[in-house]
Amino acid sequence: MLKAKIIGPFSQLLTMDNIPLKGSVNDTQLEIILNGGVIVCDGKIVKIGNFDQLCFEVGDLDIERIEKDMVAMPGMIDPHTHICWAGSRAKDYALRLAGKSYLEIAQSGGGIGDTVAKTRTASANELEAMLTQRATNHLLNGITTIEVKSGYCLNTEGEIKLLEVIRNVNQKLPVDLIATCLAAHIKPVDFIGSSTDYLKIVVSELLPEVMKRNLSNRVDIYIDNGAFTKGEARIYLNNAKNLGFDLAVHGEQFQAGGVSLACELSALSVDHLEMVQDQEIKMLAASKVIPIVLPGASLGLGCQFAPARKLLDAGCSLAVGSDWNPGSAPMGDLLLQTAILGIFEKMTMAESLAGITFRAAAALGLTDRGILRNGLLADMIGFPTSDYREILYNQGSLKPSMVWKRGEIVKG
Ligand code: NIG
Ligand code: FE
C-alpha cells in the first residue's frame, strides 16, 4: 500500500462529473471546484474537494504542491487510433492535394495496401520503437489512455505481431494502450479468394489465437467501398461476438451501412460518420452505441466533418478520436482536432471536453476513468492557466504542462 498524498491547489478542478452520457450539454453543467485538491492513493482518487479543507481534514499527508495557476481535468482518452504502422504516405497526401480521392489513390497502389506492405516487412523491434514514440507523444500531450488498432499486416502471423507489439509497449510505458484487432481493415492484395473467405480465416485462425494469448478483446471492421460490405460485416461481427469480442465499426465514412449494423449488433461504438443521415442518427439516439467522430480524418482528407451538433441535438452521445494513421489522419493532435471540430460544429466546451474524457471512456467500455471522482483512476492533466475556457480557446496550442498517470507525474 503506497502512502496517500494530496495534489494541489489547482485554480480550477474540472471534474467532468455528473454530465449525462448522451445528448447536448451546457457549460453551466460543468462541475468546477475552485482552489481544488485531490487525494490520491495506490493510483486512484480517494477524495476530491477544496484544497485547504482537504489539508485541514487529513493533517499529515504528503503534499504535491502546485505553485502556479493550473486547471486540472481528467486525462484525455483517444478512443480510435491506428498508430502501429511503418512507412509514410506523404505521396498519397501529395496526390490528394492534386485532386485524387482516397479511393482512387488506394486503387492505384497507395492507400492502406501500401502501409500493409511496409508494416509487414518491419520487425517487431522497429514497430515497437515507432509505437513507443507516437504513444509517448500522445501521453505528453495529455492523452493517458489510447485505443490502438492492428490492421496493417492482414495475415495471421502479422496481426499477432502487431498486437504483441501493442501489448509490449503497453507494458513498458505508463500510458494505457487498449488494443483492437482490425484484421478486417481490407482484404489484402495477396489473398486468393473472396472477402468472405478472408474473413472466415480471420475468424477460424486469428481470433481464437488473439483470445488465447489475451492480446485483445475488441474487433473492428471497415465497412466501405473498397473494404467490406454490410452483409460480410454482419457475419464476421456475429462470429466475433460469439467468441466473446466487443465490437466497433468503421461506418458511414463514405458509404452507408455501418451505423445500422452497429445498432443491430449492439457494438460499443460506430466511428467516422462523416456522411451519416437523419434516419441513422435517430437509430443511434435510440441505442447504446456511442458515435465516435474523427475530425482528424476530415482534416487529412479535406472532407466535411461528421455532423456532431446534429448528433448531440438528436440525443446521441458523442466521443472524439484522432484516428491517427498514416493515410487519412496523419496529424495525431486530438486536442487541436477537437477544438477545430467544436468551432465548426458549434459544440459547447462541455460537449467537446466530455467527448475526449468520459464519453470516450464509455465508447471503449471503460468505467474506471474519464472523470475525477472518488474510486476512479488518478489520471489527470494540468494546463498552465486559471480558466478552463483557455484550453479550447487556444485551439490545441495550449498543451498540458503536467500529466499524472495513476497518480504519478509523467510530465511536469
Ligand atoms: O479510419 N478508413 C479506414 N481506415 C482508416 C484509414 C487507414 C489508412 O488510410 O491507413 C481510417 O480513416
Ligand atoms: Fe480509423
Tab-separated table of C-alpha atoms and ligand atoms in Angstrom:
chain	number	residue	atom	x	y	z
A	1	MET	CA	0.000	0.000	0.000
A	2	LEU	CA	1.503	3.314	-1.071
A	3	LYS	CA	1.207	6.383	1.100
A	4	ALA	CA	-1.590	8.737	0.164
A	5	LYS	CA	-0.768	12.285	-0.983
A	6	ILE	CA	-2.642	15.496	-1.678
A	7	ILE	CA	-2.107	17.189	-5.033
A	8	GLY	CA	-2.982	20.872	-5.346
A	9	PRO	CA	-4.012	23.594	-5.069
A	10	PHE	CA	-5.487	23.887	-8.554
A	11	SER	CA	-7.072	27.178	-9.635
A	12	GLN	CA	-9.887	25.072	-11.095
A	13	LEU	CA	-10.574	21.361	-10.929
A	14	LEU	CA	-12.784	20.373	-13.821
A	15	THR	CA	-14.164	17.028	-12.668
A	16	MET	CA	-16.378	16.156	-15.704
A	17	ASP	CA	-18.658	14.502	-13.137
A	18	ASN	CA	-22.477	14.491	-13.269
A	19	ILE	CA	-22.703	15.046	-17.016
A	20	PRO	CA	-25.125	12.780	-18.894
A	21	LEU	CA	-23.705	10.135	-21.198
A	22	LYS	CA	-26.000	11.184	-24.032
A	23	GLY	CA	-27.243	14.403	-25.560
A	24	SER	CA	-26.304	18.056	-25.513
A	25	VAL	CA	-24.550	19.656	-22.536
A	26	ASN	CA	-24.320	23.294	-21.430
A	27	ASP	CA	-21.137	24.718	-19.999
A	28	THR	CA	-23.091	25.559	-16.818
A	29	GLN	CA	-23.321	21.793	-16.218
A	30	LEU	CA	-19.554	21.568	-15.759
A	31	GLU	CA	-18.567	20.954	-12.140
A	32	ILE	CA	-15.688	23.276	-11.285
A	33	ILE	CA	-14.013	23.142	-7.878
A	34	LEU	CA	-12.108	26.341	-7.149
A	35	ASN	CA	-8.818	26.055	-5.262
A	36	GLY	CA	-9.206	22.309	-5.668
A	37	GLY	CA	-7.225	19.399	-4.334
A	38	VAL	CA	-7.126	15.679	-4.994
A	39	ILE	CA	-6.116	12.948	-2.530
A	40	VAL	CA	-4.538	10.029	-4.352
A	41	CYS	CA	-3.600	6.574	-3.054
A	42	ASP	CA	-2.499	3.483	-4.991
A	43	GLY	CA	-3.150	5.185	-8.316
A	44	LYS	CA	-6.735	6.074	-7.514
A	45	ILE	CA	-8.588	9.157	-6.396
A	46	VAL	CA	-9.576	8.857	-2.748
A	47	LYS	CA	-11.078	12.260	-2.179
A	48	ILE	CA	-11.580	15.469	-4.085
A	49	GLY	CA	-12.554	18.920	-2.826
A	50	ASN	CA	-11.305	22.274	-1.617
A	51	PHE	CA	-7.531	22.028	-1.141
A	52	ASP	CA	-7.347	23.859	2.207
A	53	GLN	CA	-10.213	21.851	3.619
A	54	LEU	CA	-8.625	18.573	2.495
A	55	CYS	CA	-5.308	19.589	4.134
A	56	PHE	CA	-7.163	20.501	7.333
A	57	GLU	CA	-9.129	17.236	7.404
A	58	VAL	CA	-6.275	14.835	6.751
A	59	GLY	CA	-3.380	16.533	8.516
A	60	ASP	CA	-0.095	14.769	7.882
A	61	LEU	CA	-0.330	13.637	4.251
A	62	ASP	CA	2.464	14.413	1.781
A	63	ILE	CA	1.599	17.404	-0.332
A	64	GLU	CA	2.457	17.585	-4.021
A	65	ARG	CA	2.180	21.347	-4.184
A	66	ILE	CA	1.197	23.153	-7.376
A	67	GLU	CA	2.930	26.538	-7.211
A	68	LYS	CA	1.389	28.165	-10.295
A	69	ASP	CA	-2.038	28.779	-11.785
A	70	MET	CA	-3.287	25.468	-13.103
A	71	VAL	CA	-6.531	23.941	-14.349
A	72	ALA	CA	-6.750	20.185	-13.826
A	73	MET	CA	-9.081	17.808	-15.616
A	74	PRO	CA	-9.209	14.054	-16.300
A	75	GLY	CA	-6.509	12.723	-18.635
A	76	MET	CA	-7.787	12.705	-22.202
A	77	ILE	CA	-8.820	9.433	-23.823
A	78	ASP	CA	-8.295	8.805	-27.530
A	79	PRO	CA	-10.830	6.087	-28.441
A	80	HIS	CA	-9.689	5.487	-32.050
A	81	THR	CA	-6.150	5.312	-33.455
A	82	HIS	CA	-4.102	3.222	-35.865
A	83	ILE	CA	-0.654	4.205	-34.534
A	84	CYS	CA	1.139	0.880	-35.040
A	85	TRP	CA	2.436	1.268	-38.585
A	86	ALA	CA	5.637	1.575	-40.635
A	87	GLY	CA	6.377	3.863	-43.592
A	88	SER	CA	4.913	7.151	-44.741
A	89	ARG	CA	2.067	8.045	-47.084
A	90	ALA	CA	3.267	11.565	-47.881
A	91	LYS	CA	2.952	10.542	-51.514
A	92	ASP	CA	-0.788	9.850	-51.053
A	93	TYR	CA	-1.188	13.254	-49.428
A	94	ALA	CA	0.501	14.969	-52.391
A	95	LEU	CA	-1.869	13.110	-54.736
A	96	ARG	CA	-4.867	14.245	-52.670
A	97	LEU	CA	-3.650	17.838	-52.858
A	98	ALA	CA	-3.514	17.325	-56.635
A	99	GLY	CA	-7.169	16.284	-56.615
A	100	LYS	CA	-7.146	12.469	-56.372
A	101	SER	CA	-9.620	10.827	-53.987
A	102	TYR	CA	-8.801	8.429	-51.114
A	103	LEU	CA	-10.344	5.542	-53.072
A	104	GLU	CA	-8.578	6.405	-56.357
A	105	ILE	CA	-5.228	6.510	-54.552
A	106	ALA	CA	-5.921	3.140	-52.909
A	107	GLN	CA	-6.874	1.605	-56.271
A	108	SER	CA	-3.664	2.847	-57.890
A	109	GLY	CA	-1.311	1.199	-55.383
A	110	GLY	CA	-1.315	3.677	-52.486
A	111	GLY	CA	-3.693	3.631	-49.543
A	112	ILE	CA	-3.912	1.045	-46.783
A	113	GLY	CA	-2.267	-1.617	-49.016
A	114	ASP	CA	0.918	0.431	-49.239
A	115	THR	CA	1.166	0.697	-45.436
A	116	VAL	CA	0.474	-3.042	-45.167
A	117	ALA	CA	3.457	-3.826	-47.404
A	118	LYS	CA	5.780	-1.655	-45.275
A	119	THR	CA	4.409	-2.817	-41.928
A	120	ARG	CA	4.734	-6.479	-42.864
A	121	THR	CA	8.446	-6.084	-43.568
A	122	ALA	CA	9.161	-4.046	-40.413
A	123	SER	CA	10.485	-6.051	-37.454
A	124	ALA	CA	8.673	-6.158	-34.126
A	125	ASN	CA	11.517	-4.096	-32.626
A	126	GLU	CA	11.182	-1.405	-35.280
A	127	LEU	CA	7.424	-1.266	-34.799
A	128	GLU	CA	7.856	-1.105	-31.024
A	129	ALA	CA	10.147	1.905	-31.409
A	130	MET	CA	7.672	3.711	-33.679
A	131	LEU	CA	4.667	2.933	-31.496
A	132	THR	CA	6.613	3.996	-28.396
A	133	GLN	CA	7.371	7.343	-29.987
A	134	ARG	CA	3.771	8.016	-31.021
A	135	ALA	CA	2.251	6.817	-27.745
A	136	THR	CA	4.736	8.919	-25.756
A	137	ASN	CA	3.918	11.947	-27.860
A	138	HIS	CA	0.205	11.427	-27.112
A	139	LEU	CA	0.888	10.904	-23.381
A	140	LEU	CA	2.928	14.106	-23.105
A	141	ASN	CA	0.062	15.917	-24.829
A	142	GLY	CA	-2.250	14.711	-22.067
A	143	ILE	CA	-3.745	11.537	-23.518
A	144	THR	CA	-3.496	8.944	-20.758
A	145	THR	CA	-5.485	6.161	-22.491
A	146	ILE	CA	-5.111	5.328	-26.193
A	147	GLU	CA	-7.039	2.786	-28.219
A	148	VAL	CA	-4.694	1.237	-30.825
A	149	LYS	CA	-5.816	-0.897	-33.760
A	150	SER	CA	-3.860	-3.552	-35.602
A	151	GLY	CA	-4.863	-3.850	-39.263
A	152	TYR	CA	-1.654	-3.143	-41.189
A	153	CYS	CA	-0.460	-6.734	-41.682
A	154	LEU	CA	-3.674	-8.545	-42.557
A	155	ASN	CA	-2.465	-12.109	-42.112
A	156	THR	CA	-2.483	-14.276	-39.008
A	157	GLU	CA	1.203	-14.030	-38.217
A	158	GLY	CA	1.434	-10.297	-38.928
A	159	GLU	CA	-1.678	-9.298	-36.991
A	160	ILE	CA	-0.382	-11.273	-33.996
A	161	LYS	CA	2.932	-9.428	-34.395
A	162	LEU	CA	1.144	-6.055	-34.238
A	163	LEU	CA	-0.998	-6.993	-31.247
A	164	GLU	CA	2.097	-8.260	-29.416
A	165	VAL	CA	3.903	-5.006	-30.193
A	166	ILE	CA	0.943	-3.088	-28.733
A	167	ARG	CA	0.973	-5.320	-25.629
A	168	ASN	CA	4.740	-4.875	-25.144
A	169	VAL	CA	4.613	-1.094	-25.466
A	170	ASN	CA	1.635	-1.015	-23.108
A	171	GLN	CA	3.731	-2.875	-20.534
A	172	LYS	CA	6.711	-0.537	-20.953
A	173	LEU	CA	5.009	2.879	-20.943
A	174	PRO	CA	2.835	4.426	-18.224
A	175	VAL	CA	0.078	5.175	-20.767
A	176	ASP	CA	-2.721	2.571	-21.180
A	177	LEU	CA	-2.989	1.145	-24.695
A	178	ILE	CA	-6.304	-0.585	-25.457
A	179	ALA	CA	-5.687	-2.997	-28.335
A	180	THR	CA	-8.276	-3.680	-31.042
A	181	CYS	CA	-7.950	-6.349	-33.734
A	182	LEU	CA	-8.634	-4.704	-37.109
A	183	ALA	CA	-7.731	-7.682	-39.303
A	184	ALA	CA	-10.952	-6.770	-41.148
A	185	HIS	CA	-9.488	-3.492	-42.436
A	186	ILE	CA	-9.418	-4.532	-46.113
A	187	LYS	CA	-8.848	-7.838	-47.895
A	188	PRO	CA	-5.067	-7.898	-48.516
A	189	VAL	CA	-3.996	-7.909	-52.198
A	190	ASP	CA	-2.095	-11.184	-51.867
A	191	PHE	CA	-5.106	-13.088	-50.512
A	192	ILE	CA	-6.502	-15.501	-53.074
A	193	GLY	CA	-10.231	-15.846	-52.554
A	194	SER	CA	-13.254	-13.713	-51.763
A	195	SER	CA	-13.704	-11.227	-48.920
A	196	THR	CA	-15.926	-13.796	-47.237
A	197	ASP	CA	-13.151	-16.396	-47.481
A	198	TYR	CA	-10.698	-13.917	-45.967
A	199	LEU	CA	-12.985	-13.096	-43.041
A	200	LYS	CA	-13.634	-16.809	-42.447
A	201	ILE	CA	-9.917	-17.372	-41.998
A	202	VAL	CA	-9.686	-14.443	-39.610
A	203	VAL	CA	-12.488	-15.992	-37.547
A	204	SER	CA	-11.145	-19.529	-37.581
A	205	GLU	CA	-7.385	-18.872	-37.325
A	206	LEU	CA	-6.632	-15.443	-35.948
A	207	LEU	CA	-9.387	-14.515	-33.482
A	208	PRO	CA	-9.122	-17.684	-31.340
A	209	GLU	CA	-5.374	-17.117	-31.102
A	210	VAL	CA	-5.891	-13.464	-30.120
A	211	MET	CA	-8.247	-14.596	-27.374
A	212	LYS	CA	-5.993	-17.426	-26.233
A	213	ARG	CA	-2.978	-15.121	-25.951
A	214	ASN	CA	-5.072	-12.411	-24.306
A	215	LEU	CA	-3.954	-9.829	-26.878
A	216	SER	CA	-7.261	-8.017	-27.333
A	217	ASN	CA	-10.966	-8.371	-26.583
A	218	ARG	CA	-12.149	-5.968	-29.271
A	219	VAL	CA	-12.610	-6.260	-33.025
A	220	ASP	CA	-13.304	-3.574	-35.576
A	221	ILE	CA	-14.258	-3.779	-39.272
A	222	TYR	CA	-14.141	-1.199	-42.060
A	223	ILE	CA	-17.437	-1.128	-43.980
A	224	ASP	CA	-16.987	0.799	-47.221
A	225	ASN	CA	-16.393	0.773	-50.920
A	226	GLY	CA	-13.036	-0.969	-51.326
A	227	ALA	CA	-13.320	-2.580	-47.874
A	228	PHE	CA	-16.166	-4.862	-46.650
A	229	THR	CA	-19.916	-4.842	-47.278
A	230	LYS	CA	-22.538	-4.672	-44.565
A	231	GLY	CA	-23.514	-8.288	-45.273
A	232	GLU	CA	-19.943	-9.535	-44.934
A	233	ALA	CA	-19.515	-7.494	-41.783
A	234	ARG	CA	-22.699	-8.874	-40.202
A	235	ILE	CA	-21.446	-12.465	-40.444
A	236	TYR	CA	-17.954	-11.514	-39.262
A	237	LEU	CA	-19.086	-9.447	-36.298
A	238	ASN	CA	-21.592	-12.085	-35.185
A	239	ASN	CA	-18.820	-14.668	-35.210
A	240	ALA	CA	-16.500	-12.363	-33.282
A	241	LYS	CA	-19.253	-11.618	-30.778
A	242	ASN	CA	-19.814	-15.334	-30.232
A	243	LEU	CA	-16.118	-15.706	-29.496
A	244	GLY	CA	-16.507	-13.046	-26.795
A	245	PHE	CA	-15.185	-9.905	-28.521
A	246	ASP	CA	-16.577	-6.421	-28.053
A	247	LEU	CA	-17.414	-4.753	-31.360
A	248	ALA	CA	-16.544	-1.463	-33.019
A	249	VAL	CA	-17.312	-0.458	-36.599
A	250	HIS	CA	-15.776	1.976	-39.096
A	251	GLY	CA	-19.036	3.222	-40.597
A	252	GLU	CA	-20.580	5.944	-42.718
A	253	GLN	CA	-17.241	7.434	-43.796
A	254	PHE	CA	-18.086	7.323	-47.496
A	255	GLN	CA	-20.898	4.770	-47.624
A	256	ALA	CA	-23.974	3.846	-45.530
A	257	GLY	CA	-24.383	0.606	-43.604
A	258	GLY	CA	-22.134	0.749	-40.557
A	259	VAL	CA	-24.481	2.593	-38.216
A	260	SER	CA	-27.485	0.312	-38.702
A	261	LEU	CA	-25.285	-2.773	-38.302
A	262	ALA	CA	-23.598	-1.381	-35.174
A	263	CYS	CA	-27.057	-0.766	-33.656
A	264	GLU	CA	-28.330	-4.197	-34.717
A	265	LEU	CA	-25.371	-5.955	-33.082
A	266	SER	CA	-25.010	-3.648	-30.029
A	267	ALA	CA	-21.471	-2.592	-30.892
A	268	LEU	CA	-19.740	-0.381	-28.342
A	269	SER	CA	-19.126	2.315	-30.931
A	270	VAL	CA	-19.518	3.303	-34.548
A	271	ASP	CA	-16.750	5.529	-35.777
A	272	HIS	CA	-16.374	8.178	-38.558
A	273	LEU	CA	-19.981	9.173	-39.537
A	274	GLU	CA	-18.955	11.940	-41.934
A	275	MET	CA	-21.939	11.124	-44.173
A	276	VAL	CA	-24.426	9.832	-41.593
A	277	GLN	CA	-28.075	10.571	-42.490
A	278	ASP	CA	-31.069	11.552	-40.345
A	279	GLN	CA	-32.542	8.054	-40.151
A	280	GLU	CA	-29.273	6.593	-38.856
A	281	ILE	CA	-28.917	9.451	-36.382
A	282	LYS	CA	-32.330	8.504	-34.974
A	283	MET	CA	-31.258	4.870	-34.694
A	284	LEU	CA	-28.125	5.880	-32.827
A	285	ALA	CA	-30.046	8.126	-30.453
A	286	ALA	CA	-32.323	5.213	-29.570
A	287	SER	CA	-29.383	2.833	-28.996
A	288	LYS	CA	-26.484	2.437	-26.586
A	289	VAL	CA	-23.922	2.633	-29.394
A	290	ILE	CA	-21.563	5.567	-28.974
A	291	PRO	CA	-20.711	7.548	-32.092
A	292	ILE	CA	-17.019	8.424	-32.302
A	293	VAL	CA	-16.343	11.277	-34.692
A	294	LEU	CA	-12.898	11.694	-36.215
A	295	PRO	CA	-12.180	15.284	-37.239
A	296	GLY	CA	-8.542	14.352	-37.948
A	297	ALA	CA	-9.740	12.234	-40.887
A	298	SER	CA	-11.773	15.139	-42.278
A	299	LEU	CA	-8.713	17.389	-41.957
A	300	GLY	CA	-6.449	14.777	-43.565
A	301	LEU	CA	-8.809	14.105	-46.460
A	302	GLY	CA	-10.235	17.593	-46.927
A	303	CYS	CA	-13.793	16.295	-46.328
A	304	GLN	CA	-16.759	17.537	-44.337
A	305	PHE	CA	-16.838	16.929	-40.592
A	306	ALA	CA	-19.283	14.445	-39.086
A	307	PRO	CA	-22.466	16.325	-38.022
A	308	ALA	CA	-21.590	16.484	-34.343
A	309	ARG	CA	-24.162	19.168	-33.476
A	310	LYS	CA	-26.962	17.226	-35.112
A	311	LEU	CA	-25.953	14.008	-33.345
A	312	LEU	CA	-25.918	15.718	-29.944
A	313	ASP	CA	-29.199	17.545	-30.538
A	314	ALA	CA	-30.821	14.245	-31.531
A	315	GLY	CA	-29.829	12.816	-28.143
A	316	CYS	CA	-26.749	10.787	-29.113
A	317	SER	CA	-23.617	10.518	-27.036
A	318	LEU	CA	-20.500	11.788	-28.812
A	319	ALA	CA	-16.862	10.834	-28.407
A	320	VAL	CA	-13.998	12.303	-30.419
A	321	GLY	CA	-10.980	10.306	-31.611
A	322	SER	CA	-7.884	11.310	-33.541
A	323	ASP	CA	-7.963	8.349	-35.996
A	324	TRP	CA	-4.183	8.916	-36.075
A	325	ASN	CA	-2.982	6.831	-39.038
A	326	PRO	CA	-0.540	7.233	-41.944
A	327	GLY	CA	-3.237	7.730	-44.585
A	328	SER	CA	-6.375	9.664	-43.753
A	329	ALA	CA	-5.275	11.256	-40.465
A	330	PRO	CA	-1.518	11.790	-40.198
A	331	MET	CA	-1.623	14.727	-37.748
A	332	GLY	CA	-2.467	12.979	-34.491
A	333	ASP	CA	-3.275	16.018	-32.324
A	334	LEU	CA	-6.528	15.133	-30.564
A	335	LEU	CA	-6.986	18.379	-28.648
A	336	LEU	CA	-6.368	20.562	-31.698
A	337	GLN	CA	-8.776	18.479	-33.794
A	338	THR	CA	-11.473	18.572	-31.105
A	339	ALA	CA	-11.147	22.348	-30.837
A	340	ILE	CA	-11.448	22.778	-34.615
A	341	LEU	CA	-14.461	20.441	-34.782
A	342	GLY	CA	-16.011	22.376	-31.910
A	343	ILE	CA	-15.869	25.760	-33.591
A	344	PHE	CA	-17.182	24.463	-36.936
A	345	GLU	CA	-19.930	22.311	-35.420
A	346	LYS	CA	-20.817	24.693	-32.574
A	347	MET	CA	-20.166	22.229	-29.799
A	348	THR	CA	-20.112	23.676	-26.311
A	349	MET	CA	-16.868	23.424	-24.379
A	350	ALA	CA	-18.584	20.902	-22.110
A	351	GLU	CA	-19.522	18.712	-25.091
A	352	SER	CA	-16.018	18.854	-26.559
A	353	LEU	CA	-14.323	18.059	-23.255
A	354	ALA	CA	-16.808	15.257	-22.494
A	355	GLY	CA	-16.038	13.801	-25.934
A	356	ILE	CA	-12.366	13.327	-25.084
A	357	THR	CA	-12.866	12.221	-21.468
A	358	PHE	CA	-15.711	10.198	-20.024
A	359	ARG	CA	-17.753	9.790	-23.198
A	360	ALA	CA	-14.599	8.456	-24.883
A	361	ALA	CA	-14.100	6.083	-21.931
A	362	ALA	CA	-17.667	4.844	-22.362
A	363	ALA	CA	-17.034	4.264	-26.068
A	364	LEU	CA	-14.293	1.838	-25.003
A	365	GLY	CA	-16.473	0.251	-22.321
A	366	LEU	CA	-14.247	1.686	-19.555
A	367	THR	CA	-15.953	2.814	-16.357
A	368	ASP	CA	-12.856	3.490	-14.240
A	369	ARG	CA	-11.636	6.721	-15.865
A	370	GLY	CA	-12.549	9.918	-17.684
A	371	ILE	CA	-13.971	11.626	-14.578
A	372	LEU	CA	-12.213	12.985	-11.479
A	373	ARG	CA	-14.220	11.131	-8.847
A	374	ASN	CA	-13.520	9.051	-5.725
A	375	GLY	CA	-12.575	5.493	-6.622
A	376	LEU	CA	-11.587	6.208	-10.237
A	377	LEU	CA	-8.064	6.258	-11.673
A	378	ALA	CA	-5.952	9.303	-10.811
A	379	ASP	CA	-5.257	10.047	-14.495
A	380	MET	CA	-5.089	13.835	-14.577
A	381	ILE	CA	-3.694	16.647	-16.666
A	382	GLY	CA	-2.912	20.234	-15.703
A	383	PHE	CA	-2.992	23.246	-18.034
A	384	PRO	CA	-0.986	26.371	-17.142
A	385	THR	CA	-3.975	28.715	-16.835
A	386	SER	CA	-6.584	29.717	-14.264
A	387	ASP	CA	-9.604	29.484	-16.604
A	388	TYR	CA	-10.640	26.154	-18.202
A	389	ARG	CA	-12.020	28.015	-21.224
A	390	GLU	CA	-8.431	28.783	-22.302
A	391	ILE	CA	-7.990	25.101	-23.164
A	392	LEU	CA	-10.256	25.056	-26.228
A	393	TYR	CA	-9.908	28.787	-26.908
A	394	ASN	CA	-6.243	28.210	-27.699
A	395	GLN	CA	-7.340	25.569	-30.239
A	396	GLY	CA	-4.857	22.977	-29.142
A	397	SER	CA	-1.800	25.197	-28.859
A	398	LEU	CA	-2.059	25.302	-25.061
A	399	LYS	CA	-0.696	21.903	-24.037
A	400	PRO	CA	-0.878	20.410	-20.549
A	401	SER	CA	2.237	21.289	-18.569
A	402	MET	CA	1.601	18.435	-16.132
A	403	VAL	CA	0.381	14.880	-16.684
A	404	TRP	CA	-0.318	12.275	-13.987
A	405	LYS	CA	-0.928	8.612	-14.761
A	406	ARG	CA	-2.350	6.604	-11.872
A	407	GLY	CA	-1.315	9.429	-9.562
A	408	GLU	CA	2.348	9.528	-10.681
A	409	ILE	CA	3.793	12.518	-12.519
A	410	VAL	CA	4.804	11.621	-16.067
A	411	LYS	CA	5.222	15.226	-17.234
A	412	GLY	CA	5.925	18.363	-15.248
B	1	NIG	O1	-10.108	5.241	-40.153
B	1	NIG	N1	-10.930	4.274	-43.287
B	1	NIG	C1	-10.313	3.282	-42.911
B	1	NIG	N2	-9.274	3.196	-42.091
B	1	NIG	C2	-8.533	4.326	-41.615
B	1	NIG	C3	-7.527	4.808	-42.567
B	1	NIG	C4	-6.379	3.907	-42.661
B	1	NIG	C5	-5.370	4.338	-43.672
B	1	NIG	O2	-5.667	5.083	-44.614
B	1	NIG	O3	-4.230	3.879	-43.496
B	1	NIG	C6	-9.459	5.448	-41.151
B	1	NIG	O4	-9.538	6.523	-41.760
B	2	FE	FE	-9.924	4.595	-38.344
